[in-house]
Amino acid sequence: MSAIPQPLQGMSDIISPEVEVWQTLETRAREVLARFDFREVRTPIVEMASVYLHSLGDTSDIVQKQMYAFETRGGKQVCLRPEGTAGVMRHLAGRGQEAQDARVYYMGPMFRAERPQAGRRRQFHQLGVECMGPPTPEQDAEVIALQAALFEAWELGPVSFQLNTRGSPEDFPRILEGLRGELEARKSDLCEDCQRRMDSNVLRVLDCKVPGCKEIVQELSPITTWMDPASLEYFDRVRKTLDLLKVPYEVNPLLVRGLDYYQHSIWEVTSTALGAQDALSGGGRYRMAMGKAELEGVGFGIGMERVLLALSEAQQAKFSVDAKPLVMLVAQNDAAREANLSLAADLRRAGLRVRMDLTGKSMKAQMKAAGRQNAATVLIRGEAELTAGTVQWRDMSNSEQQEVTLEKVVGLLVK
RNA sequence: GUGGGUAUAGCUCAGUUGGUUAGAGCGCCAGUUUGUGGCACUGGAGGCCGCGGGUUCAAAUCCCGUUACUCACCCCA
């Protein structure tokens, strides 16, 4: 047993019937994305480590300890992508006007070396969207509307859209200073983590789950206190546009997001169907340096594993049963089995899903297999049918059986 | 990186205060008069009880280590 290799920790094979759920989600997503006129971009899974080092913020945990990084034989520092935005920015950087207008999306695996838990894997899959261009509140709202359309297409049930603003980069120092100032007096009442956060990442104090911290946070001034009027005006227009686009949301003044590159609109989608990791998706407007290029855009990433977890069993079953009905060919003897090989070729060419026994099992065993595999139709041939040029057509749902000529079989099955 | 729980047949699990050939259900294979499924009955295959070490006359059962799974923290999708 120990000799058989297992997948790496936090990575797993995705198999039927679950893989059909993935396929359905992906297909529906592509339809929605096309309606908003977004195009797919497929960037490499391995990039130069520098692509992430500078863009995600050097202090984030992702960069500090979660990257699968290694050195190539040529001595290059590379890593498996821990998220999608930076790779897309690497692609767009230096592309001038083309990049200015980009509306792109990606789907695929990301890698972070964390301890796995419910809704968190080391290899996980994200669907991400990046919309470039000048920062307008209307653009932010349109991207949020796209995200809402995705969840609607997936029939995900009730999800909560939570929206907030981080203000402009000019606001940041005032916000951090303001927060630290108000927290300083209460520092000894904060949990250990939050005392550490006061230096490393003050904003994170706002969404601490420890009850004592929550109380303190309630008494703080909202971060909008330290924002420029222009930033507040920006946020108002995002909200107005969302109303016009008929996207329901709620403002959560305590919402913060982990990555440094966000500014102005940030949002999260959560589901009560999930455990501790209840965020299905997170997004926001960002500005990112990539080499000497500076890019700004708005986008979001959706954790596909979490979407699957949030889907009810019933919905998953519904998404799985889209396979075509199965036709099973049953043979009484070798001659019939050989004839069935040709029949199988014809039926498959006609687009039907066909299986047959190739090992010479008894008819009883073949019928049993047909039942187990949920065949809709069984075509049976023995000596009598071979000489007559017919097959026995058995409808497995009601056990009704009749003899039909070979010429008619394809036509009957295809309709 | 930190902490809790779990690890016995393909799957879901029993296994009493350590005791001799390790069990059940489902699934699988074959039969119940030889050209036919789903029900029922009969029989069969399949486990060095995660891996390594220790205690003991004796370990699935007790002790230590290790790996994986799982849940939570940190952090994040």
Coordinates of N, CA and C in Angstrom, one line a residue, chain A residues 198-289:
Chain A
M198 N -1.6 45.1 14.2 CA -1.5 46.5 14.3 C -0.3 47.0 13.6
D199 N 0.8 46.3 13.6 CA 2.0 46.6 12.9 C 2.0 46.1 11.5
S200 N 1.6 44.9 11.3 CA 1.8 44.2 10.0 C 0.6 44.6 9.0
N201 N -0.6 44.6 9.5 CA -1.7 44.8 8.6 C -2.9 45.2 9.4
V202 N -3.0 46.5 9.7 CA -4.0 47.1 10.6 C -5.4 46.7 10.1
L203 N -5.6 46.8 8.8 CA -7.0 46.6 8.3 C -7.6 45.3 8.7
R204 N -6.7 44.3 8.9 CA -7.1 43.0 9.2 C -7.8 42.9 10.6
V205 N -7.5 43.9 11.4 CA -8.1 43.9 12.7 C -9.6 44.0 12.6
L206 N -10.0 44.7 11.5 CA -11.5 45.0 11.3 C -12.3 43.7 11.2
D207 N -11.7 42.6 10.6 CA -12.5 41.4 10.4 C -12.0 40.3 11.3
C208 N -11.4 40.6 12.4 CA -11.1 39.6 13.4 C -12.3 39.0 14.0
K209 N -12.2 37.7 14.2 CA -13.4 36.9 14.7 C -13.5 36.8 16.2
V210 N -12.5 37.2 16.9 CA -12.5 37.1 18.3 C -13.5 38.1 18.9
P211 N -14.5 37.7 19.7 CA -15.5 38.5 20.2 C -15.0 39.9 20.8
G212 N -14.0 39.8 21.7 CA -13.5 41.0 22.3 C -13.0 42.0 21.3
C213 N -12.3 41.6 20.2 CA -11.9 42.5 19.2 C -13.1 43.1 18.4
K214 N -14.1 42.2 18.2 CA -15.3 42.7 17.5 C -15.9 43.9 18.2
E215 N -16.0 43.8 19.5 CA -16.6 44.9 20.2 C -15.8 46.2 20.0
I216 N -14.5 46.0 20.2 CA -13.6 47.2 20.0 C -13.8 47.8 18.6
V217 N -13.8 46.9 17.6 CA -13.9 47.4 16.2 C -15.2 48.2 16.0
Q218 N -16.3 47.7 16.7 CA -17.6 48.4 16.5 C -17.5 49.9 16.9
E219 N -16.6 50.2 17.9 CA -16.5 51.5 18.4 C -15.6 52.4 17.6
L220 N -14.9 51.8 16.6 CA -13.9 52.6 15.8 C -14.7 53.5 14.8
S221 N -14.0 54.6 14.4 CA -14.6 55.4 13.3 C -14.5 54.5 12.0
P222 N -15.5 54.6 11.1 CA -15.4 53.9 9.8 C -14.2 54.5 9.0
I223 N -13.6 53.6 8.2 CA -12.4 54.0 7.5 C -12.7 55.1 6.5
T224 N -14.0 55.3 6.2 CA -14.3 56.4 5.2 C -14.0 57.7 5.9
T225 N -13.9 57.8 7.2 CA -13.6 59.0 7.9 C -12.4 59.7 7.4
W226 N -11.4 58.8 7.0 CA -10.1 59.4 6.6 C -9.9 59.5 5.1
M227 N -11.1 59.3 4.4 CA -11.0 59.3 2.9 C -11.3 60.7 2.4
D228 N -10.7 61.0 1.2 CA -10.9 62.2 0.5 C -12.3 62.2 -0.1
P229 N -13.0 63.4 -0.1 CA -14.4 63.4 -0.7 C -14.5 62.8 -2.1
A230 N -13.4 62.9 -2.9 CA -13.5 62.3 -4.2 C -13.6 60.8 -4.1
S231 N -13.0 60.2 -3.1 CA -13.1 58.7 -2.9 C -14.5 58.3 -2.5
L232 N -15.1 59.1 -1.7 CA -16.5 58.8 -1.3 C -17.4 59.0 -2.4
E233 N -17.2 60.0 -3.3 CA -18.0 60.2 -4.4 C -17.9 59.0 -5.4
Y234 N -16.7 58.5 -5.5 CA -16.5 57.3 -6.4 C -17.3 56.2 -5.9
F235 N -17.3 55.9 -4.6 CA -18.1 54.8 -4.0 C -19.6 55.0 -4.2
D236 N -20.0 56.2 -4.0 CA -21.4 56.5 -4.3 C -21.9 56.1 -5.7
R237 N -21.0 56.5 -6.6 CA -21.4 56.2 -8.0 C -21.4 54.7 -8.3
V238 N -20.5 54.0 -7.6 CA -20.5 52.5 -7.8 C -21.9 52.0 -7.3
R239 N -22.3 52.5 -6.2 CA -23.5 52.0 -5.6 C -24.7 52.3 -6.5
K240 N -24.7 53.6 -7.0 CA -25.8 54.0 -7.8 C -25.9 53.1 -9.1
T241 N -24.7 52.9 -9.7 CA -24.7 52.1 -10.9 C -25.2 50.6 -10.6
L242 N -24.8 50.1 -9.5 CA -25.3 48.7 -9.2 C -26.8 48.7 -9.1
D243 N -27.4 49.8 -8.5 CA -28.8 49.8 -8.4 C -29.4 49.8 -9.8
L244 N -28.8 50.6 -10.7 CA -29.4 50.7 -12.1 C -29.2 49.3 -12.8
L245 N -28.1 48.6 -12.5 CA -27.9 47.3 -13.1 C -28.7 46.2 -12.4
K246 N -29.4 46.6 -11.3 CA -30.3 45.6 -10.6 C -29.5 44.5 -9.9
V247 N -28.4 44.9 -9.4 CA -27.5 43.9 -8.6 C -27.7 44.2 -7.1
P248 N -28.3 43.2 -6.4 CA -28.4 43.4 -4.9 C -27.1 43.2 -4.2
Y249 N -26.9 44.0 -3.2 CA -25.6 44.0 -2.4 C -25.9 44.6 -1.1
E250 N -24.9 44.4 -0.2 CA -25.0 45.2 1.0 C -23.6 45.8 1.3
V251 N -23.6 47.0 1.9 CA -22.3 47.6 2.2 C -21.8 47.1 3.6
N252 N -20.6 46.6 3.6 CA -20.0 46.1 4.8 C -18.8 46.9 5.1
P253 N -18.9 47.9 6.0 CA -17.8 48.8 6.2 C -16.6 48.2 6.9
L254 N -16.7 46.9 7.3 CA -15.6 46.2 7.9 C -14.9 45.3 7.0
L255 N -15.4 45.2 5.7 CA -14.8 44.3 4.8 C -13.4 44.8 4.3
V256 N -12.4 44.0 4.5 CA -11.1 44.3 4.0 C -10.6 43.2 3.1
R257 N -9.6 43.4 2.3 CA -9.2 42.2 1.5 C -7.7 42.1 1.7
G258 N -7.2 40.9 1.4 CA -5.8 40.6 1.8 C -4.7 41.2 1.0
L259 N -5.0 41.3 -0.3 CA -3.8 41.7 -1.1 C -3.7 43.2 -1.2
D260 N -2.4 43.7 -1.2 CA -2.1 45.1 -1.1 C -2.6 45.9 -2.4
Y261 N -2.7 45.2 -3.5 CA -2.9 46.0 -4.7 C -4.3 46.6 -4.9
Y262 N -5.2 46.3 -4.0 CA -6.6 46.8 -4.1 C -6.7 48.3 -3.7
Q263 N -7.6 49.0 -4.4 CA -8.0 50.3 -4.1 C -9.4 50.6 -4.5
H264 N -10.0 51.6 -3.9 CA -11.5 51.9 -4.1 C -12.3 50.6 -3.9
S265 N -13.1 50.2 -4.9 CA -14.1 49.2 -4.7 C -13.5 47.8 -4.3
I266 N -13.9 47.2 -3.3 CA -13.6 45.8 -3.0 C -14.9 45.1 -2.6
W267 N -14.9 43.8 -2.9 CA -16.1 43.1 -2.5 C -15.9 41.6 -2.3
E268 N -16.8 41.0 -1.7 CA -16.7 39.6 -1.4 C -18.1 38.9 -1.6
V269 N -18.1 37.7 -2.0 CA -19.3 36.9 -2.1 C -19.2 35.8 -1.1
T270 N -20.1 35.7 -0.2 CA -20.0 34.6 0.8 C -21.3 33.8 0.8
S271 N -21.2 32.5 1.3 CA -22.3 31.6 1.3 C -22.4 31.0 2.7
T272 N -23.7 30.9 3.2 CA -23.9 30.3 4.5 C -23.8 28.8 4.4
A273 N -23.7 28.3 3.2 CA -23.7 26.8 3.1 C -22.3 26.3 3.4
L274 N -21.3 27.2 3.6 CA -19.9 26.8 3.8 C -19.5 26.9 5.2
G275 N -18.4 26.3 5.6 CA -17.8 26.3 6.9 C -17.0 27.6 7.1
A276 N -15.8 27.4 7.7 CA -15.0 28.6 8.1 C -14.6 29.4 6.8
Q277 N -14.3 28.7 5.8 CA -13.9 29.4 4.5 C -15.1 29.7 3.7
D278 N -15.8 30.7 4.1 CA -17.1 30.9 3.5 C -17.1 31.9 2.3
A279 N -15.9 32.4 1.9 CA -15.9 33.3 0.8 C -15.8 32.5 -0.5
L280 N -16.8 32.7 -1.3 CA -16.8 32.1 -2.7 C -15.9 32.9 -3.6
S281 N -15.9 34.1 -3.4 CA -15.2 35.0 -4.4 C -14.8 36.3 -3.8
G282 N -13.8 36.9 -4.3 CA -13.4 38.2 -3.8 C -12.9 39.0 -5.0
G283 N -13.1 40.3 -4.9 CA -12.6 41.1 -6.1 C -12.4 42.5 -5.7
G284 N -12.0 43.3 -6.6 CA -11.8 44.7 -6.4 C -11.1 45.4 -7.5
R285 N -11.0 46.7 -7.3 CA -10.2 47.5 -8.3 C -8.8 47.5 -7.8
Y286 N -7.8 47.5 -8.7 CA -6.5 47.4 -8.3 C -5.6 48.2 -9.2
R287 N -4.4 48.5 -8.7 CA -3.3 49.0 -9.5 C -2.1 48.2 -9.2
M288 N -1.4 47.8 -10.3 CA -0.3 46.9 -10.1 C 0.9 47.3 -10.9
A289 N 2.1 47.3 -10.4 CA 3.3 47.5 -11.1 C 3.8 46.2 -11.7

